[in-house]
PDB file of C-alpha atoms in Angstrom:
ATOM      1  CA  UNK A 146      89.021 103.170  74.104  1.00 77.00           C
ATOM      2  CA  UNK A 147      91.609 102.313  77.097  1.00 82.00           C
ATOM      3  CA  UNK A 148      90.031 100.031  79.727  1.00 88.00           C
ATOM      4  CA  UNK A 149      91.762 100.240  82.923  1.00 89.00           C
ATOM      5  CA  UNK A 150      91.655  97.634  85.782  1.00 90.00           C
ATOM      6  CA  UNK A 151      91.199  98.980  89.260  1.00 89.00           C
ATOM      7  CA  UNK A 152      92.960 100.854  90.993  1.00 89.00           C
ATOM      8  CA  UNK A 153      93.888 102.518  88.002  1.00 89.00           C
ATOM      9  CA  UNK A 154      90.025 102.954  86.816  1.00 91.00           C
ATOM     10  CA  UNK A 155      89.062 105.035  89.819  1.00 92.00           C
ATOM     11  CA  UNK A 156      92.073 106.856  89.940  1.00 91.00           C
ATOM     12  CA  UNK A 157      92.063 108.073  86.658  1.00 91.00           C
ATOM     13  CA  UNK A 158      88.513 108.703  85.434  1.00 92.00           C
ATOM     14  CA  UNK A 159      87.993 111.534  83.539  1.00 92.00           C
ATOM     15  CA  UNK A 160      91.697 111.502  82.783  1.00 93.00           C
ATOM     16  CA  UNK A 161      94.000 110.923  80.107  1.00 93.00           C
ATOM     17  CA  UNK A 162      95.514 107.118  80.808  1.00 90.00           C
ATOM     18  CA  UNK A 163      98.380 108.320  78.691  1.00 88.00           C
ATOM     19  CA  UNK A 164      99.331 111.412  80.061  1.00 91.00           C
ATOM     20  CA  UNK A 165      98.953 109.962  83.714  1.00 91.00           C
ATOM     21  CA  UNK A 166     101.330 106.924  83.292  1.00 88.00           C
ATOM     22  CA  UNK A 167     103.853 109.704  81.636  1.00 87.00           C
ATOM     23  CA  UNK A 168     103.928 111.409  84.713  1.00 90.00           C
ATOM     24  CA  UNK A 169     104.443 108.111  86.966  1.00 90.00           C
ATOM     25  CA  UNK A 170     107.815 107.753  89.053  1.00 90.00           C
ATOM     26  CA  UNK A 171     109.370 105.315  90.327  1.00 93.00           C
ATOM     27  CA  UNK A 172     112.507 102.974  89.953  1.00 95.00           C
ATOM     28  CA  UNK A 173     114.173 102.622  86.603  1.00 94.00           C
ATOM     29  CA  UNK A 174     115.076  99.013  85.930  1.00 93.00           C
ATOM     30  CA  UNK A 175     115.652  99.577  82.237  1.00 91.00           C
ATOM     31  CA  UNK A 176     115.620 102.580  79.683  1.00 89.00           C
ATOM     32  CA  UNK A 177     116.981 102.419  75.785  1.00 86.00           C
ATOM     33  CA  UNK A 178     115.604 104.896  73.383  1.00 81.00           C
ATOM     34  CA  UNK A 179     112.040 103.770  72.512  1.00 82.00           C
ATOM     35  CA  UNK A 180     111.100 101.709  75.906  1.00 85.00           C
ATOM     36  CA  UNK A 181     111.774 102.270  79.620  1.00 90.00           C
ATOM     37  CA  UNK A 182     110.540  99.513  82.663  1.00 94.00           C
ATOM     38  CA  UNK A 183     109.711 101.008  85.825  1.00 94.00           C
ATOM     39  CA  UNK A 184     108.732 100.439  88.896  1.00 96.00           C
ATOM     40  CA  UNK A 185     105.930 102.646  91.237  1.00 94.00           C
ATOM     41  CA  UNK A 186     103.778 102.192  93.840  1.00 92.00           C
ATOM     42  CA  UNK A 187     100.018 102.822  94.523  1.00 87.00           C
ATOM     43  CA  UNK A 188      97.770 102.429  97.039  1.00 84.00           C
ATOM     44  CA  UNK A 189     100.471 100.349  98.939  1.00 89.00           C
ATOM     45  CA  UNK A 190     101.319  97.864  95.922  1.00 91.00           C
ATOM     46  CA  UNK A 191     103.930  97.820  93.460  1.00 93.00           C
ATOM     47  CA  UNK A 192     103.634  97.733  89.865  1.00 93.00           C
ATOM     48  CA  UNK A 193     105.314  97.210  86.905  1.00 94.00           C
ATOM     49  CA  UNK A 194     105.080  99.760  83.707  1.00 92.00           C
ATOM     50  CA  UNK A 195     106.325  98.966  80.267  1.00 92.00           C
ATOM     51  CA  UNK A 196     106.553 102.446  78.285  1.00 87.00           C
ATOM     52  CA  UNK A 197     106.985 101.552  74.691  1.00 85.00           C
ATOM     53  CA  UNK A 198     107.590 104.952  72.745  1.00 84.00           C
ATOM     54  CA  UNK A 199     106.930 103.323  69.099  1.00 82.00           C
ATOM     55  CA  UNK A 200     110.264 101.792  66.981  1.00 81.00           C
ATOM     56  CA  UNK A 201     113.465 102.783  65.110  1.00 82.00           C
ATOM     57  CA  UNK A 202     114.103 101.978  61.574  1.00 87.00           C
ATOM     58  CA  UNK A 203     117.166 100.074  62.610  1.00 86.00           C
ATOM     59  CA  UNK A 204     114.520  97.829  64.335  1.00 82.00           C
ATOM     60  CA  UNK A 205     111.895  97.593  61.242  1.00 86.00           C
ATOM     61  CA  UNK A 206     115.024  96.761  59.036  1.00 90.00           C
ATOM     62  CA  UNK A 207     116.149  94.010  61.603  1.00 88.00           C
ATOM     63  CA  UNK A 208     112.816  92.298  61.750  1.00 86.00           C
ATOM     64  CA  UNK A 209     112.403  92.429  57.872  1.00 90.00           C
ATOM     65  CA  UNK A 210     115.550  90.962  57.017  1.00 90.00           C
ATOM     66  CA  UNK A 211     114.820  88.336  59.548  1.00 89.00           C
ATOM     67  CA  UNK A 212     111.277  87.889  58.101  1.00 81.00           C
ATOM     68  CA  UNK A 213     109.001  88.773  61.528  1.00 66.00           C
ATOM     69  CA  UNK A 214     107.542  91.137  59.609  1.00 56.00           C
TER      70      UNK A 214
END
């Protein structure tokens, strides 16, 4: 279950959270392969969304060898 804080949890009731904050725009501060930071605006405010896409195995192998796993 997603809980959403407003204005997000009027907005998007009844919808997929997931597929909604796929189709958000706005401005691009930052996008590698598995994570992208954006900015957008709603009802008159800006936000800030962190899109994390899962990890690499380049990334997995990192944090092993450095034990954070």
């Amino acid at each position: 279950m997603v809980e959403l804080k407003e204005p997000l949890a009027t907005l998007w009731r009844g919808k997929d959270a997931f597929a909604e904050v796929k189709k958000l725009n706005g401005e691009v501060f930052r996008e590698l392969e598995t994570r992208r930071t954006l900015r957008f605006e709603l009802s008159g405010k800006s936000y800030f969304l962190k899109w994390h896409k899962g990890t690499t195995l380049k990334e997995i192998i990192k944090n092993l060898l450095s034990l954070r796993m």
